[in-house]
Coordinates of C-alpha atoms and ligand atoms in Angstrom, one line a residue:
Chain A
X389 CA 57.3 -9.6 113.8
X390 CA 53.8 -8.5 112.5
X391 CA 51.1 -9.2 114.3
X392 CA 49.3 -12.1 112.6
X393 CA 46.4 -12.3 115.5
X394 CA 44.9 -9.3 114.6
X395 CA 44.0 -7.5 111.8
X396 CA 43.6 -4.5 113.4
X397 CA 46.6 -2.2 113.6
X398 CA 45.4 -0.5 116.9
X399 CA 45.9 -3.6 118.8
X400 CA 49.4 -4.5 117.4
X401 CA 51.7 -3.8 120.4
X402 CA 54.7 -3.5 118.6
X403 CA 57.4 -2.0 120.3
X404 CA 59.1 0.3 117.5
X405 CA 62.7 -0.7 119.1
X406 CA 62.0 -4.1 117.6
X407 CA 61.5 -3.2 114.4
X408 CA 63.7 -0.8 114.3
X409 CA 66.8 -3.4 113.3
X410 CA 64.9 -4.1 110.4
X411 CA 65.8 -1.1 108.5
X412 CA 69.0 -1.0 109.6
X413 CA 70.5 -3.7 107.5
X414 CA 70.0 -2.9 103.8
X415 CA 73.4 -1.8 102.7
X416 CA 73.1 1.1 100.4
X417 CA 76.8 1.7 100.3
X418 CA 80.1 0.3 99.8
X419 CA 82.9 2.1 101.3
X420 CA 85.8 1.6 99.2
X421 CA 88.9 4.3 101.0
X422 CA 88.7 7.3 102.8
X423 CA 89.3 9.9 100.7
X424 CA 90.6 12.7 103.6
X425 CA 89.9 13.5 107.4
X426 CA 88.8 16.6 108.3
X427 CA 88.3 18.5 111.7
X428 CA 84.6 17.1 111.8
X429 CA 84.5 13.9 110.0
X430 CA 85.9 11.6 107.6
X431 CA 85.4 11.2 103.8
X432 CA 85.0 8.1 102.4
X433 CA 84.8 7.1 98.6
X434 CA 82.1 4.7 98.4
X435 CA 80.0 2.8 95.9
X436 CA 77.0 3.7 95.6
X437 CA 75.3 -0.9 95.2
X438 CA 71.4 0.6 94.3
X439 CA 73.1 2.9 91.5
X440 CA 75.1 0.1 89.1
X441 CA 77.9 0.8 91.6
X442 CA 78.2 5.2 91.1
X443 CA 80.9 6.0 92.5
X444 CA 80.2 8.8 95.1
X445 CA 81.6 10.6 98.2
X446 CA 80.4 10.0 101.5
X447 CA 80.7 12.2 104.5
X448 CA 80.8 10.6 107.5
X449 CA 79.2 13.3 110.4
X450 CA 78.9 12.0 114.0
X451 CA 75.8 14.0 115.4
X452 CA 75.0 13.9 119.4
X453 CA 71.5 13.4 120.5
X454 CA 69.7 15.2 122.5
X455 CA 66.9 14.2 124.9
X456 CA 65.1 15.5 122.6
X457 CA 66.9 13.1 119.6
X458 CA 68.3 14.8 116.6
X459 CA 69.3 18.3 117.4
X460 CA 67.4 21.1 116.3
X461 CA 70.2 22.4 114.7
X462 CA 71.1 19.7 112.7
X463 CA 67.4 19.2 111.5
X464 CA 67.0 22.4 110.5
X465 CA 70.5 22.5 108.4
X466 CA 69.9 19.4 106.7
X467 CA 66.3 20.4 105.6
X468 CA 68.0 23.4 104.1
X469 CA 70.9 21.4 102.4
X470 CA 68.0 19.3 100.5
X471 CA 66.2 22.3 99.8
X472 CA 69.3 23.9 98.3
X473 CA 69.7 20.6 96.2
X474 CA 66.4 21.5 94.6
X475 CA 68.2 24.6 93.0
X476 CA 71.3 21.9 91.6
X477 CA 73.4 24.6 91.1
X478 CA 76.5 24.2 89.1
X479 CA 79.1 25.8 91.4
X480 CA 78.0 23.3 94.4
X481 CA 78.8 19.8 94.8
X482 CA 75.8 17.8 94.3
X483 CA 74.1 16.5 97.2
X484 CA 72.1 13.0 96.6
X485 CA 71.0 11.4 99.7
X486 CA 71.5 12.0 103.3
X487 CA 70.9 9.0 106.0
X488 CA 72.2 7.6 109.2
X489 CA 74.3 4.3 110.3
X490 CA 70.8 3.3 112.6
X491 CA 71.3 4.1 116.3
X492 CA 74.7 3.8 118.2
X493 CA 75.7 1.7 120.8
X494 CA 75.6 4.1 122.9
X495 CA 72.7 6.0 122.0
X496 CA 73.6 9.2 123.1
X497 CA 75.1 9.6 118.7
X498 CA 74.2 9.3 115.8
X499 CA 76.3 9.0 112.6
X500 CA 75.4 10.6 109.8
X501 CA 75.8 10.2 106.2
X502 CA 75.9 12.6 103.2
X503 CA 76.3 11.1 100.1
X504 CA 77.6 13.5 97.6
X505 CA 78.6 13.1 94.0
X506 CA 82.5 12.2 93.9
X507 CA 84.6 14.8 92.0
X508 CA 87.9 14.0 90.9
X509 CA 90.0 16.2 93.4
X510 CA 90.0 19.5 95.4
X511 CA 91.8 22.7 94.4
X512 CA 94.9 21.9 96.6
X513 CA 95.1 19.0 94.9
X514 CA 94.8 20.6 91.0
X515 CA 97.1 23.5 92.1
X516 CA 99.8 21.2 93.4
X517 CA 100.1 19.3 90.2
X518 CA 99.5 22.2 87.8
X519 CA 102.7 21.5 85.8
X520 CA 102.8 25.6 86.1
X521 CA 101.2 28.6 86.2
X522 CA 97.6 28.2 85.1
X523 CA 96.4 30.6 82.3
X524 CA 94.6 34.0 82.7
X525 CA 91.6 32.6 81.2
X526 CA 91.3 29.3 83.3
X527 CA 92.1 31.5 86.8
X528 CA 89.1 34.5 85.8
X529 CA 86.6 31.1 85.0
X530 CA 87.9 29.6 88.6
X531 CA 87.3 32.9 90.2
X532 CA 84.1 33.2 88.6
X533 CA 82.9 29.7 89.4
X534 CA 83.9 30.2 93.2
X535 CA 82.5 33.4 93.6
X536 CA 79.1 32.1 92.1
X537 CA 79.0 29.0 94.2
X538 CA 79.5 31.5 97.4
X539 CA 77.0 34.2 96.0
X540 CA 74.7 31.3 95.8
X541 CA 75.0 30.1 99.6
X542 CA 74.9 33.6 100.7
X543 CA 71.3 34.4 98.5
X544 CA 70.3 31.4 101.1
X545 CA 71.7 32.5 103.9
X546 CA 74.3 30.3 104.5
X547 CA 77.9 31.1 105.6
X548 CA 80.0 28.4 104.6
X549 CA 82.8 29.8 107.1
X550 CA 85.9 27.2 106.3
X551 CA 86.4 27.9 102.4
X552 CA 89.5 26.6 101.7
X553 CA 91.5 25.0 98.5
X554 CA 90.5 21.8 100.5
X555 CA 86.9 22.5 100.4
X556 CA 86.5 23.3 96.7
X557 CA 86.6 20.5 94.1
X558 CA 87.5 20.5 91.0
X559 CA 85.6 18.3 87.8
X560 CA 87.8 16.6 85.0
X561 CA 86.2 19.7 82.9
X562 CA 88.2 22.0 85.3
X563 CA 85.0 23.5 86.8
X564 CA 84.5 24.5 90.7
X565 CA 82.1 23.1 92.7
X566 CA 82.0 24.2 96.5
X567 CA 81.8 21.5 99.3
X568 CA 81.7 21.3 103.0
X569 CA 79.3 23.8 104.0
X570 CA 75.7 24.2 105.4
X571 CA 76.7 22.2 109.0
X572 CA 78.1 24.8 110.9
X573 CA 76.3 24.4 114.1
X574 CA 75.8 20.7 113.7
X575 CA 79.7 20.8 113.6
X576 CA 79.8 23.2 116.5
X577 CA 78.0 20.7 118.9
X578 CA 80.2 18.0 118.3
X579 CA 83.6 17.1 119.1
X580 CA 86.4 17.9 117.3
X581 CA 88.9 14.9 116.3
X582 CA 91.4 17.1 118.0
X583 CA 94.5 15.4 115.8
X584 CA 93.5 17.6 113.1
X585 CA 94.7 20.8 112.6
X586 CA 92.5 23.3 111.3
X587 CA 94.2 25.7 108.6
X588 CA 94.1 29.5 109.6
X589 CA 94.8 30.9 106.2
X590 CA 91.9 31.6 104.8
X591 CA 90.9 32.9 108.4
X592 CA 89.4 37.0 107.9
X593 CA 90.6 39.1 111.1
X594 CA 87.0 39.2 112.1
X595 CA 87.0 35.3 113.2
X596 CA 90.8 35.5 114.3
X597 CA 89.7 38.0 116.9
X598 CA 86.9 36.3 117.9
X599 CA 83.6 38.6 117.3
X600 CA 80.8 38.2 115.4
X601 CA 81.0 37.2 111.9
X602 CA 78.4 37.1 109.0
X603 CA 78.7 36.3 105.0
X604 CA 81.6 38.9 104.8
X605 CA 84.2 35.8 106.3
X606 CA 83.4 33.9 103.1
X607 CA 84.8 36.4 100.8
X608 CA 87.6 37.2 102.7
X609 CA 88.6 33.5 102.3
X610 CA 87.6 33.7 98.3
X611 CA 90.1 36.3 98.0
X612 CA 93.0 34.5 99.3
X613 CA 91.6 31.3 97.5
X614 CA 92.0 34.1 94.0
X615 CA 95.3 35.2 95.1
X616 CA 96.6 31.3 95.0
X617 CA 95.1 30.4 91.7
X618 CA 97.2 33.3 90.6
X619 CA 100.6 32.8 92.3
X620 CA 99.9 29.1 93.1
X621 CA 101.0 29.3 96.8
X622 CA 98.8 30.3 99.6
X623 CA 98.5 34.2 100.7
X624 CA 98.6 34.0 104.4
X625 CA 100.1 30.9 106.0
X626 CA 100.3 31.7 109.2
X627 CA 101.6 28.9 111.9
X628 CA 99.1 30.3 114.8
X629 CA 96.0 32.6 115.4
X630 CA 98.4 35.6 116.8
X631 CA 101.0 34.8 113.6
X632 CA 97.9 34.7 111.1
X633 CA 96.7 37.9 112.4
X634 CA 100.7 39.8 111.8
X635 CA 100.4 38.5 108.0
X636 CA 97.3 39.7 107.7
X637 CA 98.0 42.9 108.5
X638 CA 101.6 42.8 107.3
X639 CA 99.9 42.7 104.3
X640 CA 96.9 45.1 104.3
X641 CA 98.0 47.1 107.2
X642 CA 97.2 47.4 111.1
X643 CA 93.8 49.0 110.8
X644 CA 93.4 52.3 112.5
X645 CA 91.8 52.3 115.6
X646 CA 88.7 53.3 115.2
X647 CA 88.1 50.4 113.4
X648 CA 89.1 47.7 115.9
X649 CA 86.3 46.0 117.0
X650 CA 85.3 46.7 121.0
X651 CA 85.3 43.6 123.4
X652 CA 88.5 41.9 121.7
X653 CA 91.2 40.5 124.4
X654 CA 93.5 40.6 121.4
X655 CA 95.0 44.7 121.6
X656 CA 95.9 47.1 118.7
X657 CA 98.8 47.3 120.2
X658 CA 100.0 44.6 120.5
X659 CA 100.4 44.5 116.5
X660 CA 103.2 47.5 114.9
X661 CA 101.5 49.3 113.0
X662 CA 101.9 47.8 109.6
X663 CA 101.8 50.1 106.5
X664 CA 99.7 48.0 103.5
X665 CA 102.3 46.5 101.2
X666 CA 101.4 46.4 97.4
X667 CA 99.7 43.3 96.2
X668 CA 101.0 43.7 93.2
X669 CA 104.5 42.7 94.6
X670 CA 103.5 39.6 96.2
X671 CA 101.4 37.9 93.1
X672 CA 103.4 38.8 90.7
X673 CA 102.0 38.8 86.9
X674 CA 98.6 39.5 88.2
X675 CA 96.2 41.6 85.6
X676 CA 94.9 45.3 87.1
X677 CA 91.3 44.6 86.7
X678 CA 92.1 41.2 89.2
X679 CA 94.3 43.0 91.5
X680 CA 91.7 45.4 91.9
X681 CA 89.0 42.6 92.6
X682 CA 91.3 41.1 95.8
X683 CA 92.1 44.5 97.3
X684 CA 87.8 45.1 97.2
X685 CA 87.9 41.5 99.2
X686 CA 90.9 41.8 101.1
X687 CA 89.1 44.8 103.4
X688 CA 89.8 45.0 107.2
X689 CA 85.8 45.9 108.1
X690 CA 83.2 43.3 107.0
X691 CA 80.8 45.6 106.4
X692 CA 83.2 47.3 103.5
X693 CA 84.0 44.3 101.7
X694 CA 83.0 43.9 98.3
X695 CA 80.3 41.2 98.8
X696 CA 79.7 37.9 96.2
X697 CA 77.2 39.5 94.3
X698 CA 79.4 43.0 94.2
X699 CA 82.6 40.6 93.2
X700 CA 80.5 38.8 90.2
X701 CA 79.7 42.2 88.7
X702 CA 83.7 43.3 88.4
X703 CA 84.6 44.8 85.9
X704 CA 87.4 41.6 86.0
X705 CA 84.5 39.5 85.0
X706 CA 82.4 41.6 82.7
X707 CA 85.2 43.2 80.7
X708 CA 86.8 41.6 77.6
X709 CA 89.6 40.1 78.7
X710 CA 92.8 42.1 78.2
X711 CA 95.4 39.0 77.4
Chain B
X113 CA 66.4 13.6 94.6
X114 CA 63.8 11.8 95.9
X115 CA 60.4 11.6 93.9
X116 CA 57.2 11.9 96.3
X117 CA 54.9 11.7 93.8
X118 CA 52.3 8.3 92.6
X119 CA 50.3 7.6 90.6
X120 CA 46.4 5.4 91.7
X121 CA 48.0 2.5 90.8
X122 CA 51.1 3.0 93.4
X123 CA 48.5 4.2 96.2
X124 CA 46.6 1.1 95.9
X125 CA 49.5 -0.9 95.9
X126 CA 51.6 -0.2 98.9
X127 CA 52.9 -1.7 101.9
X128 CA 49.7 -1.9 104.2
X129 CA 47.9 -3.4 101.5
X130 CA 50.6 -6.3 100.9
X131 CA 50.2 -7.0 103.9
X132 CA 46.7 -7.5 103.8
X133 CA 45.2 -4.2 105.0
X134 CA 42.2 -3.5 102.4
X135 CA 42.9 -0.2 101.0
X136 CA 39.7 1.1 102.4
X137 CA 41.1 0.5 105.4
X138 CA 43.9 2.0 104.7
X139 CA 42.4 4.9 104.0
X140 CA 40.4 5.5 107.4
X141 CA 44.3 4.8 109.0
X142 CA 45.9 8.1 107.0
X143 CA 42.3 9.9 107.6
X144 CA 42.6 9.2 111.5
X145 CA 46.6 9.7 111.8
X146 CA 45.9 12.7 109.3
X147 CA 42.9 14.0 112.1
X148 CA 45.0 13.1 114.6
X149 CA 48.1 15.9 113.8
X150 CA 45.6 18.5 112.8
X151 CA 44.4 17.5 116.4
X152 CA 46.7 17.8 118.2
X153 CA 48.8 20.3 116.4
X154 CA 46.2 23.1 117.2
X155 CA 45.7 22.1 120.7
X156 CA 49.6 22.7 120.9
X157 CA 49.1 26.1 118.9
X158 CA 51.3 25.2 115.8
X159 CA 50.8 26.5 112.8
X160 CA 48.9 25.3 109.9
X161 CA 52.5 24.8 108.2
X162 CA 54.0 23.0 110.8
X163 CA 50.9 20.4 111.2
X164 CA 50.7 20.4 107.2
X165 CA 54.6 19.2 107.1
X166 CA 54.1 16.3 109.8
X167 CA 50.9 15.1 107.9
X168 CA 53.0 15.0 104.5
X169 CA 55.8 13.2 106.4
X170 CA 52.9 10.8 107.7
X171 CA 51.9 10.4 104.3
X172 CA 54.8 9.8 102.8
X173 CA 56.1 7.2 105.5
X174 CA 53.2 4.7 105.1
X175 CA 54.4 4.6 101.0
X176 CA 57.3 2.6 102.6
X177 CA 56.4 0.9 106.1
X178 CA 52.9 -0.8 106.9
X179 CA 50.1 0.5 109.4
X180 CA 50.3 -3.4 110.6
X181 CA 54.2 -2.6 111.8
X182 CA 54.2 0.8 112.8
X183 CA 50.6 1.8 114.9
X184 CA 49.5 4.9 113.1
X185 CA 48.8 7.4 116.4
X186 CA 52.7 6.9 117.8
X187 CA 53.7 7.7 113.9
X188 CA 51.4 10.6 113.9
X189 CA 53.2 12.1 116.9
X190 CA 56.5 11.5 115.5
X191 CA 55.8 13.5 112.3
X192 CA 54.6 15.9 114.1
X193 CA 57.4 16.2 116.6
X194 CA 59.7 16.4 113.5
X195 CA 57.8 18.7 111.5
X196 CA 58.0 21.2 114.7
X197 CA 61.6 20.8 114.4
X198 CA 61.7 21.7 110.8
X199 CA 59.3 24.2 110.8
X200 CA 61.2 26.1 113.5
X201 CA 58.5 25.2 116.1
X202 CA 59.8 22.8 118.5
X203 CA 58.2 21.2 121.1
X204 CA 59.0 18.7 123.7
X205 CA 58.3 15.0 122.8
X206 CA 57.1 14.6 125.9
X207 CA 54.6 17.5 125.8
X208 CA 53.2 16.4 122.5
X209 CA 52.6 12.6 123.9
X210 CA 51.0 14.2 127.1
X211 CA 48.1 15.6 124.3
X212 CA 48.7 12.3 122.3
X213 CA 47.3 10.8 125.8
X214 CA 44.4 13.4 126.5
X215 CA 42.9 13.0 122.7
X216 CA 43.3 9.1 122.6
X217 CA 41.6 6.1 124.2
X218 CA 43.7 3.8 126.8
X219 CA 43.5 1.6 123.8
X220 CA 44.8 3.5 121.0
X221 CA 47.5 5.1 123.5
X222 CA 48.4 2.0 124.6
X223 CA 50.2 0.9 121.2
X224 CA 52.6 3.6 122.4
X225 CA 54.1 1.3 124.7
X226 CA 55.8 0.9 127.9
X227 CA 57.8 4.1 127.0
X228 CA 56.4 6.3 124.9
X229 CA 59.2 8.9 124.5
X230 CA 61.9 6.0 123.8
X231 CA 59.5 4.7 120.9
X232 CA 59.1 8.1 119.5
X233 CA 62.5 8.9 119.6
X234 CA 63.5 5.7 118.0
X235 CA 60.9 6.2 115.4
X236 CA 62.1 9.6 114.6
X237 CA 65.2 8.0 113.6
X238 CA 63.2 5.5 111.0
X239 CA 61.2 8.6 109.9
X240 CA 64.3 10.3 109.3
X241 CA 65.3 7.6 107.0
X242 CA 62.3 6.8 105.5
X243 CA 61.4 10.4 104.0
X244 CA 65.4 10.2 103.0
X245 CA 65.9 13.4 105.3
X246 CA 63.8 15.7 102.8
X247 CA 62.3 17.4 105.3
X248 CA 61.4 20.7 103.8
X249 CA 58.2 20.4 102.5
X250 CA 56.0 23.3 100.1
X251 CA 52.1 23.6 101.3
X252 CA 49.1 24.6 99.1
X253 CA 48.6 27.5 101.6
X254 CA 51.2 30.1 100.3
X255 CA 49.8 29.4 96.8
X256 CA 46.5 30.5 97.2
X257 CA 47.7 33.4 99.1
X258 CA 49.8 34.0 95.5
X259 CA 47.1 33.4 93.4
X260 CA 44.7 35.1 94.9
X261 CA 46.6 38.3 94.9
X262 CA 46.4 38.4 91.1
X263 CA 43.1 37.7 90.6
X264 CA 40.6 40.6 89.5
X265 CA 37.5 41.5 91.3
X266 CA 35.1 41.9 94.1
X267 CA 37.5 42.3 96.9
X268 CA 35.1 40.5 100.1
X269 CA 34.5 37.6 97.6
X270 CA 37.7 37.1 96.3
X271 CA 38.2 37.1 100.4
X272 CA 35.5 34.3 101.0
X273 CA 37.0 32.3 98.0
X274 CA 40.2 32.2 99.3
X275 CA 38.9 31.7 102.6
X276 CA 37.4 28.3 101.6
X277 CA 40.2 27.4 99.1
X278 CA 41.8 27.1 102.8
X279 CA 39.6 25.0 104.9
X280 CA 39.4 22.7 101.4
X281 CA 43.0 22.5 101.6
X282 CA 42.8 21.7 105.2
X283 CA 40.3 19.2 104.7
X284 CA 42.9 18.0 101.8
X285 CA 45.3 16.7 104.1
X286 CA 43.3 13.8 105.2
X287 CA 43.5 12.5 101.7
X288 CA 46.4 11.1 100.0
X289 CA 46.2 14.0 97.6
X290 CA 49.6 15.4 98.9
X291 CA 51.1 12.4 97.2
X292 CA 49.9 12.6 94.0
X293 CA 50.2 16.3 92.9
X294 CA 52.4 19.6 93.6
X295 CA 50.8 21.7 95.8
X296 CA 50.6 24.4 92.5
X297 CA 48.1 21.7 91.7
X298 CA 46.3 21.4 94.5
X299 CA 45.8 24.7 95.4
X300 CA 44.6 25.7 91.9
X301 CA 42.0 23.2 91.7
X302 CA 40.6 23.9 95.1
X303 CA 40.9 27.7 94.7
X304 CA 38.5 26.1 91.6
X305 CA 36.6 24.6 93.7
X306 CA 35.9 27.5 95.9
X307 CA 35.2 29.9 93.6
X308 CA 32.3 27.3 91.9
X309 CA 31.1 27.2 95.4
X310 CA 30.9 30.6 96.3
X311 CA 29.2 31.3 92.8
X312 CA 32.3 33.7 91.7
X313 CA 33.8 33.5 88.7
X314 CA 37.5 34.5 88.1
X315 CA 37.1 36.2 84.3
X316 CA 39.7 38.7 84.7
X317 CA 43.8 38.9 86.4
X318 CA 46.6 40.3 86.6
X319 CA 49.2 39.5 83.6
X320 CA 46.8 37.5 81.9
X321 CA 47.9 36.8 78.2
X322 CA 45.6 35.8 75.1
X323 CA 47.0 32.4 75.2
X324 CA 45.4 31.9 78.5
X325 CA 41.8 30.4 79.0
X326 CA 42.0 30.5 82.5
X327 CA 43.6 31.8 85.3
X328 CA 45.5 29.3 86.7
X329 CA 47.3 28.9 82.9
X330 CA 49.5 31.5 84.4
X331 CA 50.7 29.6 87.5
X332 CA 51.0 26.2 86.8
X333 CA 50.9 24.2 82.7
X334 CA 48.5 21.8 81.1
X335 CA 45.9 21.7 84.0
X336 CA 43.0 19.6 82.7
X337 CA 39.2 19.9 83.8
X338 CA 39.6 16.4 84.7
X339 CA 42.3 17.0 87.0
X340 CA 40.6 19.7 88.5
X341 CA 37.3 17.5 88.7
X342 CA 39.3 14.6 89.9
X343 CA 41.4 16.9 92.8
X344 CA 37.9 18.7 93.7
X345 CA 36.0 15.1 93.7
X346 CA 39.0 13.7 96.0
X347 CA 37.9 16.8 98.8
X348 CA 34.4 16.8 98.3
X349 CA 33.9 13.0 99.3
X350 CA 36.6 13.8 102.4
X351 CA 34.0 16.0 103.3
X352 CA 30.9 14.3 103.3
X353 CA 33.0 11.9 104.9
X354 CA 33.4 14.5 107.6
X355 CA 29.7 15.1 107.4
X356 CA 31.2 18.9 107.1
X357 CA 29.7 19.2 103.7
X358 CA 26.2 20.5 106.0
X359 CA 28.1 23.3 107.5
X360 CA 29.7 24.5 104.0
X361 CA 26.2 24.8 102.0
X362 CA 25.0 26.7 105.5
X363 CA 28.0 28.6 105.6
X364 CA 28.2 29.8 101.8
X365 CA 25.1 29.9 101.1
X366 CA 24.7 28.1 98.0
X367 CA 21.8 25.4 97.6
X368 CA 22.1 22.1 98.5
X369 CA 21.0 20.8 95.1
X370 CA 23.9 22.9 93.8
X371 CA 26.5 21.2 96.0
X372 CA 25.3 17.9 95.2
X373 CA 26.1 18.6 91.6
X374 CA 29.2 19.6 92.4
X375 CA 29.8 16.6 94.9
X376 CA 28.4 14.7 91.6
X377 CA 31.4 16.0 89.3
Ligands
LIG1199 N1 82.1 15.0 96.9 C1 83.7 15.0 96.7 N2 84.1 14.6 96.0 C2 85.9 13.6 96.1 N3 86.5 14.3 97.4 C3 85.8 15.2 98.5 C4 84.8 15.1 98.4 N4 84.1 16.3 99.7 C5 84.9 16.3 100.2 N5 86.0 15.8 99.2 C6 87.6 15.7 99.6 O1 87.8 14.7 101.2 C7 88.7 15.5 102.0 C8 88.0 15.6 103.1 O2 86.6 16.7 103.4 P1 86.4 17.2 104.7 O3 85.5 18.0 104.1 O4 86.0 16.4 105.7 O5 88.1 18.0 105.4 P2 88.4 19.1 105.3 O6 87.6 20.1 104.4 O7 89.7 18.9 104.9 O8 88.3 20.0 106.8 P3 87.0 20.1 107.6 O9 85.9 19.1 107.5 O10 87.6 20.9 108.3 O11 86.4 21.7 106.7 C9 89.0 16.9 101.3 O12 90.2 16.4 100.8 C10 87.9 17.1 100.3 O13 88.8 17.8 99.3

């Protein structure tokens, strides 16, 4: 493969395509089993063969190649994910490695592997396995973890967009780490696996209505998750887009006309003029401060919602526990 | 997380060296590749950050691969191409190839093969794997600006010093310094060199504390004089190679003997 005829690299006309095969055989990870399949990729449990068999979680994402190779958005997103990792934030799942599976047969897509630390379970299974209600101290600690992780992402201008118990991992020590973020644009370009139903339960109204959104979407989703920590069941388990909106308005009331965004196809009048419910009735046993925090997050208008940073400074976290 | 710094022993025992390319030759290849990225980049109006990022990819790439397997000019093109995407100054691959063709001799462009674009596309994937998708790279430029803001003294002289340091950073891209030291350290060393050559001594700075002996103690811990001199020496050697030393002497108006003294550091 290397030219033996000449010592001058300039005359070594070796096709890059010939040598590329050399670098794809080296096996670094051994797939063990599938942990789960999301709408955009499959997560495998795997063994890091170069690292004394350490167990990792490997997310496989298919990236369509453009005429100019790797899509710009994917390159940018991975660059940012790698950069974030330098901060080693305690509430963000560690990204250990990024690699790809070499060239796909049809030359039109590349399989990317994002290698993460393996975390025992996600919040979904944690909650379903919990023998009884979580203690107030545990709920508060987990809430703080989640909001810290989200605040960190927001401070780096990353919107998670799909926060839900499935994407929140719980370590053996009971700490929460945020996973599955930062590839929104890559996902957008990719064909969705149609068989996977995307859960709407944590979606804020602006996403359901199809208007532009920002970091405030994650605060809404966080609120749904926080409520779920208290009651151990989903706050707004809608069955479809419209049903989800009905459930939201039944809880927080139908917004006044002037708050309804312009240029949306859904008419405000298609919803009854729901009165807001008392959140305390929906989440029995919740403490007043926790309630006040969640209320501040479940606000129709994104700009009026608390930010993740506001949340972290809320008395629920800063005042002495009253339990 | 990947670690991208090497000691001098590693820098001698590279994949190219192991395939029989002497260190001197490899250093020349590195310099030619870096210079080519700089020239192509400036011809395409790419900013200094994009160019510097491309050069750092290039140096890192050849810590894993040999110049014998991967001809330098096509790698250089690919590094600039990828850096353009990362720094959000994307250029079309075919445009980069066009500029490359205009800058290279026919023989050198021959290393791009029959389908240059396809070669660069394939190489992009190898490059990404090699640099482990660690795409965001910091450069000394930002640090120069940060440091100079804190230094006290004649504004014009400070300006001149930082400008000179800036050109030294450009020159440092042709060396393997980015494989040896963090950008903070390189920025300190080259500002120090610029200060010496422009005969400007920084005696006071904002945020000075009694424990500080020199201004850089405020920014980077444990920088020794030996280290500074070693870095300066590497850049000056590069300057001599580029026969730019004469220009510098005339530009900054220091005696040639002064310069030589510094070269002999
Ligand atoms: N680092 C990890 N360690 C252990 N399990 C993980 C890790 N990352 C993700 N998982 C689990 O893998 C499963 C699939 O995750 P993935 O993020 O692909 O899908 P999702 O979140 O269900 O859906 P979507 O891709 O639509 O967001 C989830 O159950 C998740 O909890």
